[in-house]
JSON list of C-alpha atoms in Angstrom, two decimals:
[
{"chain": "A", "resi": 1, "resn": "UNK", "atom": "CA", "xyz": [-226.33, -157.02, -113.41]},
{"chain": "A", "resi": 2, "resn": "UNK", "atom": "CA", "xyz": [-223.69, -159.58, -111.78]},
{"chain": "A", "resi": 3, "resn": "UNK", "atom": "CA", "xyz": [-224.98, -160.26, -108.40]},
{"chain": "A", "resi": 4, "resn": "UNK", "atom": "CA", "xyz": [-221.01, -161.24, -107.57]},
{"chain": "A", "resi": 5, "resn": "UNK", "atom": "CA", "xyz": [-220.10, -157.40, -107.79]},
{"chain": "A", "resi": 6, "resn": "UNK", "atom": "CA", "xyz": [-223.67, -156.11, -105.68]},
{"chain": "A", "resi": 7, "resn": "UNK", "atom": "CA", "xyz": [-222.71, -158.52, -102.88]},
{"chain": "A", "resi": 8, "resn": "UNK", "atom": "CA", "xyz": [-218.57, -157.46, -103.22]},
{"chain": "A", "resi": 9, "resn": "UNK", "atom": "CA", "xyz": [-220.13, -153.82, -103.67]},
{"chain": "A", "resi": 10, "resn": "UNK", "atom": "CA", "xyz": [-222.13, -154.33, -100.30]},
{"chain": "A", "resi": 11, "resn": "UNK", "atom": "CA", "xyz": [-219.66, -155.96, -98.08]},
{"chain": "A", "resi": 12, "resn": "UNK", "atom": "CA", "xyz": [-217.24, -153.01, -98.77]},
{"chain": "A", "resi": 13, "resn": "UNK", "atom": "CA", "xyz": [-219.71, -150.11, -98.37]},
{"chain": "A", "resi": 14, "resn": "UNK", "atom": "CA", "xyz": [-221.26, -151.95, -95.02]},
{"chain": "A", "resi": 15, "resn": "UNK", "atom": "CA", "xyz": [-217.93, -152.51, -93.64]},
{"chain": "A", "resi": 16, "resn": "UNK", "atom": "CA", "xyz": [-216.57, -148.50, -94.11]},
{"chain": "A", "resi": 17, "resn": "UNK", "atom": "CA", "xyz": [-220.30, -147.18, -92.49]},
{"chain": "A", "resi": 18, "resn": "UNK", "atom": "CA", "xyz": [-220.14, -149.63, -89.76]},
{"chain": "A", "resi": 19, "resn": "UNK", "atom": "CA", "xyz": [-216.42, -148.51, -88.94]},
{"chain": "A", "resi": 20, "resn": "UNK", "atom": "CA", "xyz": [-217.63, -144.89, -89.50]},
{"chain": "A", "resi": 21, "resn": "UNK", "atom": "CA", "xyz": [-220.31, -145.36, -87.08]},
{"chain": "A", "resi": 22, "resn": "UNK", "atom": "CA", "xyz": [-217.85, -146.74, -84.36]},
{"chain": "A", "resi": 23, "resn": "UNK", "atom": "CA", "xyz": [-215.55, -144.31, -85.04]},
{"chain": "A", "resi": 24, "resn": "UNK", "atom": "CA", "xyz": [-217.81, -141.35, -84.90]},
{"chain": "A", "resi": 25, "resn": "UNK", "atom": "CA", "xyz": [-217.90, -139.28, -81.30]},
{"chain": "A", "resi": 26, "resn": "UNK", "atom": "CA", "xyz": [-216.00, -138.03, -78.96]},
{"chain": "A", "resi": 27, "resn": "UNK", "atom": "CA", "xyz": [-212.57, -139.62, -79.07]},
{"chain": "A", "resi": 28, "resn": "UNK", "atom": "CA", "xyz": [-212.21, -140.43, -75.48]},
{"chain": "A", "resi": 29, "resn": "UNK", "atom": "CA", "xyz": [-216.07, -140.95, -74.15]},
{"chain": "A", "resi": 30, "resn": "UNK", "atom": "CA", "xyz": [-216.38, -144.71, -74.31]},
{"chain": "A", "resi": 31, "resn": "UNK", "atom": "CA", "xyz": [-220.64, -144.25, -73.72]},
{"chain": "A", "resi": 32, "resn": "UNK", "atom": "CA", "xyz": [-220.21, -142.75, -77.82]},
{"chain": "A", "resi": 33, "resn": "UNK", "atom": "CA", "xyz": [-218.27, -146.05, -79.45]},
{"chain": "A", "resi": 34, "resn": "UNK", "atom": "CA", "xyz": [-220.76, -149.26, -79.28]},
{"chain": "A", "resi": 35, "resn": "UNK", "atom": "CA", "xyz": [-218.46, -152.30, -78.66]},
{"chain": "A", "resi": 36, "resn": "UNK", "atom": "CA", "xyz": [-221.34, -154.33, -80.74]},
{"chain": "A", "resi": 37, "resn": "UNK", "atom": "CA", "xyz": [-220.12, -151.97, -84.08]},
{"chain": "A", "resi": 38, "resn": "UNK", "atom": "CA", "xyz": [-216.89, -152.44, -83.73]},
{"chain": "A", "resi": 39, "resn": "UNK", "atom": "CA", "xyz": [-217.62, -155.94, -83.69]},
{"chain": "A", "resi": 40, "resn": "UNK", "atom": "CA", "xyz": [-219.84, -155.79, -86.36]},
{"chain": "A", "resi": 41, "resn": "UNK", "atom": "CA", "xyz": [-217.20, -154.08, -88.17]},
{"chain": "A", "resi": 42, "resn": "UNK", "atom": "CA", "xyz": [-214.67, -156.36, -87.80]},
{"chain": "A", "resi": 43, "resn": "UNK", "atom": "CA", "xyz": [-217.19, -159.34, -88.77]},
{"chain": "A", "resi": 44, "resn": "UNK", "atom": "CA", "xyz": [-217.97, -157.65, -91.96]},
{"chain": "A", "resi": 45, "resn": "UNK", "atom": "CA", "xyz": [-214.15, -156.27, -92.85]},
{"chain": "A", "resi": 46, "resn": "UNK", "atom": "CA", "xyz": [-213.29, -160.21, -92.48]},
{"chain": "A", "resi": 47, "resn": "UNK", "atom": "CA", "xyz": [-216.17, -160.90, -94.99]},
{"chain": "A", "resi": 48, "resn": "UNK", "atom": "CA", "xyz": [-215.09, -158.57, -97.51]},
{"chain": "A", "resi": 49, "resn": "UNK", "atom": "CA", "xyz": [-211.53, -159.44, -97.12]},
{"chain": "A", "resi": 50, "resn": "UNK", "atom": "CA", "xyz": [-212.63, -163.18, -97.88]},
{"chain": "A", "resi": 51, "resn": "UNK", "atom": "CA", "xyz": [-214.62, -161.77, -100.94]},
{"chain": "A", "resi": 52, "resn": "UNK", "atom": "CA", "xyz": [-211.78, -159.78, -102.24]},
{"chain": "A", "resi": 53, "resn": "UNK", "atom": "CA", "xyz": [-209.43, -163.08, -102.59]},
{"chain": "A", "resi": 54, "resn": "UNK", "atom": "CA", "xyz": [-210.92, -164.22, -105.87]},
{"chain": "A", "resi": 55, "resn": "UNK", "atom": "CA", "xyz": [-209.84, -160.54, -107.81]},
{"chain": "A", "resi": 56, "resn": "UNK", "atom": "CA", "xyz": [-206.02, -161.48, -109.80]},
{"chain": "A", "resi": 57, "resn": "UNK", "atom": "CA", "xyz": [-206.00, -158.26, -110.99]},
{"chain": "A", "resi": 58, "resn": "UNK", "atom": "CA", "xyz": [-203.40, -155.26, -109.74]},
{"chain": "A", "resi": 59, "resn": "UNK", "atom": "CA", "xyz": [-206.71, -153.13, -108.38]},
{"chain": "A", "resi": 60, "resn": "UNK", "atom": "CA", "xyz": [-207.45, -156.05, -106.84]},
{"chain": "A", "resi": 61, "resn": "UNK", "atom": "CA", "xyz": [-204.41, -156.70, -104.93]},
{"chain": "A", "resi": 62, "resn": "UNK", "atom": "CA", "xyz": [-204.93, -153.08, -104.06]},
{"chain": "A", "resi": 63, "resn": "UNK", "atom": "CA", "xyz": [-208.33, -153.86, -103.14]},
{"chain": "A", "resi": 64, "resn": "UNK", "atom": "CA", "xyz": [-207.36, -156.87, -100.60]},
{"chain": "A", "resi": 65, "resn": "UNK", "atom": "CA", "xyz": [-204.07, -154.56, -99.21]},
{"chain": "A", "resi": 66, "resn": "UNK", "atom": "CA", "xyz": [-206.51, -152.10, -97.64]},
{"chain": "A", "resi": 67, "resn": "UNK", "atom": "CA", "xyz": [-209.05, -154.53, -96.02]},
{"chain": "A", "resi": 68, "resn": "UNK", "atom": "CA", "xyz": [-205.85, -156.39, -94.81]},
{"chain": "A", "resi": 69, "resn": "UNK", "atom": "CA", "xyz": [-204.48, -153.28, -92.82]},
{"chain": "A", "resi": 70, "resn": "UNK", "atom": "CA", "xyz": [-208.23, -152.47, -92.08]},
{"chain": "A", "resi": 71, "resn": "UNK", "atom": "CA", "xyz": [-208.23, -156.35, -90.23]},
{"chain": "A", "resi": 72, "resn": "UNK", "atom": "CA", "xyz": [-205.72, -155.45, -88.33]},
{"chain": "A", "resi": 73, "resn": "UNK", "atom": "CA", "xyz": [-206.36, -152.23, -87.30]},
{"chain": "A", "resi": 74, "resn": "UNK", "atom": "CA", "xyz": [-210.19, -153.59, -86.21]},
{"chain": "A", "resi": 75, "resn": "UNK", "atom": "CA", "xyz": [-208.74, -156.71, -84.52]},
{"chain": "A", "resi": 76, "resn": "UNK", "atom": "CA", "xyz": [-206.18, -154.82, -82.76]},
{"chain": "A", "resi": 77, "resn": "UNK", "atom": "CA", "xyz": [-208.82, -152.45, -81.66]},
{"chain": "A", "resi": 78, "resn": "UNK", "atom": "CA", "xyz": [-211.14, -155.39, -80.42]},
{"chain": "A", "resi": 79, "resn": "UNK", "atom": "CA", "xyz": [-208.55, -156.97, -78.66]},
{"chain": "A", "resi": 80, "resn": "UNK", "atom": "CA", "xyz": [-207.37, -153.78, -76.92]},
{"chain": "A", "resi": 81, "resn": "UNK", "atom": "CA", "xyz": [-211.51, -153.10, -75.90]},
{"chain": "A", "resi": 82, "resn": "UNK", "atom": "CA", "xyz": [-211.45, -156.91, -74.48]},
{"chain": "A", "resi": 83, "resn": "UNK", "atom": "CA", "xyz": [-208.41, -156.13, -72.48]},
{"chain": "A", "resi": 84, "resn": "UNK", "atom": "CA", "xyz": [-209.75, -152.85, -70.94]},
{"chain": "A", "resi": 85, "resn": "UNK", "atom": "CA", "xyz": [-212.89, -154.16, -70.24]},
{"chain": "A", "resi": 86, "resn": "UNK", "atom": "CA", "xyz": [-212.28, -157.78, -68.86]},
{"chain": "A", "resi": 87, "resn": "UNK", "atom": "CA", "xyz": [-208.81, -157.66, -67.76]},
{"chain": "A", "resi": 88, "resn": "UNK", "atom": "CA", "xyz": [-207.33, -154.42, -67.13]},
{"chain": "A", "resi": 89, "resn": "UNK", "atom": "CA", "xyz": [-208.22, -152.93, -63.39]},
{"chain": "A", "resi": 90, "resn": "UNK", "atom": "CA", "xyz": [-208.92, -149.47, -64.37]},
{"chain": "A", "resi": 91, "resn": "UNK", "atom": "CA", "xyz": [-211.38, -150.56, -66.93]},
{"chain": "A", "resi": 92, "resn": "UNK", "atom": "CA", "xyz": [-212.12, -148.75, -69.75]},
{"chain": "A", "resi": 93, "resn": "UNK", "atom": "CA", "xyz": [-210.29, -145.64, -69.63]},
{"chain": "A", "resi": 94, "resn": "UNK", "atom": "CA", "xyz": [-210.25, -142.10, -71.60]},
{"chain": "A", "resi": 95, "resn": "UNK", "atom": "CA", "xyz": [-207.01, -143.37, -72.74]},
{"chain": "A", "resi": 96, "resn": "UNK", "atom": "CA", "xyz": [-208.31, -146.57, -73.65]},
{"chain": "A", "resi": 97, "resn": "UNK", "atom": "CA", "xyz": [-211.28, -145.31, -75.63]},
{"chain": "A", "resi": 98, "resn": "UNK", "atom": "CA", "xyz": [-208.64, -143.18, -77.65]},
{"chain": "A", "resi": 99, "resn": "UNK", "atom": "CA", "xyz": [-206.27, -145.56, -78.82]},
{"chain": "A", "resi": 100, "resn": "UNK", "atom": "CA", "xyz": [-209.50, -148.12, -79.63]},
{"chain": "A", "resi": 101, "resn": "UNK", "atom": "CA", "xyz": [-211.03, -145.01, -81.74]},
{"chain": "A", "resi": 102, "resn": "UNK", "atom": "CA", "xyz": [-207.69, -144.13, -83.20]},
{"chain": "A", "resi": 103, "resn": "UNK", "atom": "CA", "xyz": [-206.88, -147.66, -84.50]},
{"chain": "A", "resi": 104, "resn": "UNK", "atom": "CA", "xyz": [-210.48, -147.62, -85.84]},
{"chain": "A", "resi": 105, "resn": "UNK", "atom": "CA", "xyz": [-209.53, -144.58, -87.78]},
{"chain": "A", "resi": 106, "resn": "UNK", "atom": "CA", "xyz": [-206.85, -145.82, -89.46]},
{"chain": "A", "resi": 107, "resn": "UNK", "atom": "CA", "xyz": [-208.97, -148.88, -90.29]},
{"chain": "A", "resi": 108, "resn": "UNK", "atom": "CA", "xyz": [-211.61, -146.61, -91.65]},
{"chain": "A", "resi": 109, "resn": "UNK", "atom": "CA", "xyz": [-209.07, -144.87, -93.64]},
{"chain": "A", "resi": 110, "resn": "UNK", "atom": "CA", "xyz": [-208.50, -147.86, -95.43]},
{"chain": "A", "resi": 111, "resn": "UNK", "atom": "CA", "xyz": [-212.06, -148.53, -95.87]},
{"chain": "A", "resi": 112, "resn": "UNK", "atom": "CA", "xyz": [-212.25, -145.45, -97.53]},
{"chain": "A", "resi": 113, "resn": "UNK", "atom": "CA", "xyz": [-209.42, -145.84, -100.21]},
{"chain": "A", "resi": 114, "resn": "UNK", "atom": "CA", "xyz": [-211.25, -149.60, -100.81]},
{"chain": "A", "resi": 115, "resn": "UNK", "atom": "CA", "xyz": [-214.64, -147.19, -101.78]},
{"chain": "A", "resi": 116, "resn": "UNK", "atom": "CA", "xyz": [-213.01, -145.44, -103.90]},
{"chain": "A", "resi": 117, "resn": "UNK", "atom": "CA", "xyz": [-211.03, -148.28, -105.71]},
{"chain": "A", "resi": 118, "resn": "UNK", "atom": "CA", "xyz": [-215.04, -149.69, -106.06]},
{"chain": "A", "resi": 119, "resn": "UNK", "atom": "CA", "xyz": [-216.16, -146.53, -107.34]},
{"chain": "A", "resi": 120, "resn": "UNK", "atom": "CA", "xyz": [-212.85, -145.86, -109.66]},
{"chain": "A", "resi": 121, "resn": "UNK", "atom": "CA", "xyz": [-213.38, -149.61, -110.85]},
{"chain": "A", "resi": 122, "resn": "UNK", "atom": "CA", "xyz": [-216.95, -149.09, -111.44]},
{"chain": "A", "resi": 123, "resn": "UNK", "atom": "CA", "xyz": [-216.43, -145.95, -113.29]},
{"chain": "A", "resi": 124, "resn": "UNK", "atom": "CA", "xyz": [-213.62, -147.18, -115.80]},
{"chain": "A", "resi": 125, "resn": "UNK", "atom": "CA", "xyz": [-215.44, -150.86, -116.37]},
{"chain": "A", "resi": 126, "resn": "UNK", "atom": "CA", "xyz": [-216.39, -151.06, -120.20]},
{"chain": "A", "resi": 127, "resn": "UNK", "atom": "CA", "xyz": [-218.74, -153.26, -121.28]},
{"chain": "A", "resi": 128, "resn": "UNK", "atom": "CA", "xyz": [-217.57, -155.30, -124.39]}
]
């Protein structure tokens, strides 16, 4: 067992459940998205996007595209739930809440299609 691939393996199946947990709820109630996952999320997304900079191969420039566009996604998201919370004067809206969950949706999108590079590398690995 390489313990490089169980921590690479971890990072990117913690990162898409703690975006799925964020992103699960009602789209615009901002009591059912915990601003401490979505920071979470982005924490670990940056982890696994550091991990994934070793990998020369073609999946792995795959592999590194997605948690890229996941990054961004989360960060934008952050940023936008620091905005409505400390700066904006309506606070966090309905409106707010929605685009926060939608960018984490497209961020756990892309967490997705990095699982199932994992799983699709995992699968096709020979041992020779």
């Amino acid at each position: 067992m390489n313990l490089e691939k169980v921590v690479f393996g971890f990072f990117v199946v913690l990162a898409a459940t703690l975006n799925f947990g964020f992103f699960l709820g009602d789209i615009d109630d901002p009591d059912q998205h915990n601003r401490y996952e979505l920071f979470a999320a982005v924490v670990v997304n940056l982890i696994a996007t550091v991990l994934k900079f070793g990998d020369r191969t073609q999946i792995g420039a795959v592999h590194l595209a997605t948690s890229l566009v996941a990054d961004l996604q989360l960060i934008g998201a952050a940023l936008m739930l620091g905005y409505a919370t400390y700066v904006s004067t309506a606070g966090m809206t309905e409106g707010w809440t929605a685009s926060i969950v939608s960018l984490s949706g497209g961020a756990l999108l892309a967490n997705l299609v990095s699982v199932v590079l994992l799983v699709v590398e995992t699968v096709s690995f020979h041992r020779g």
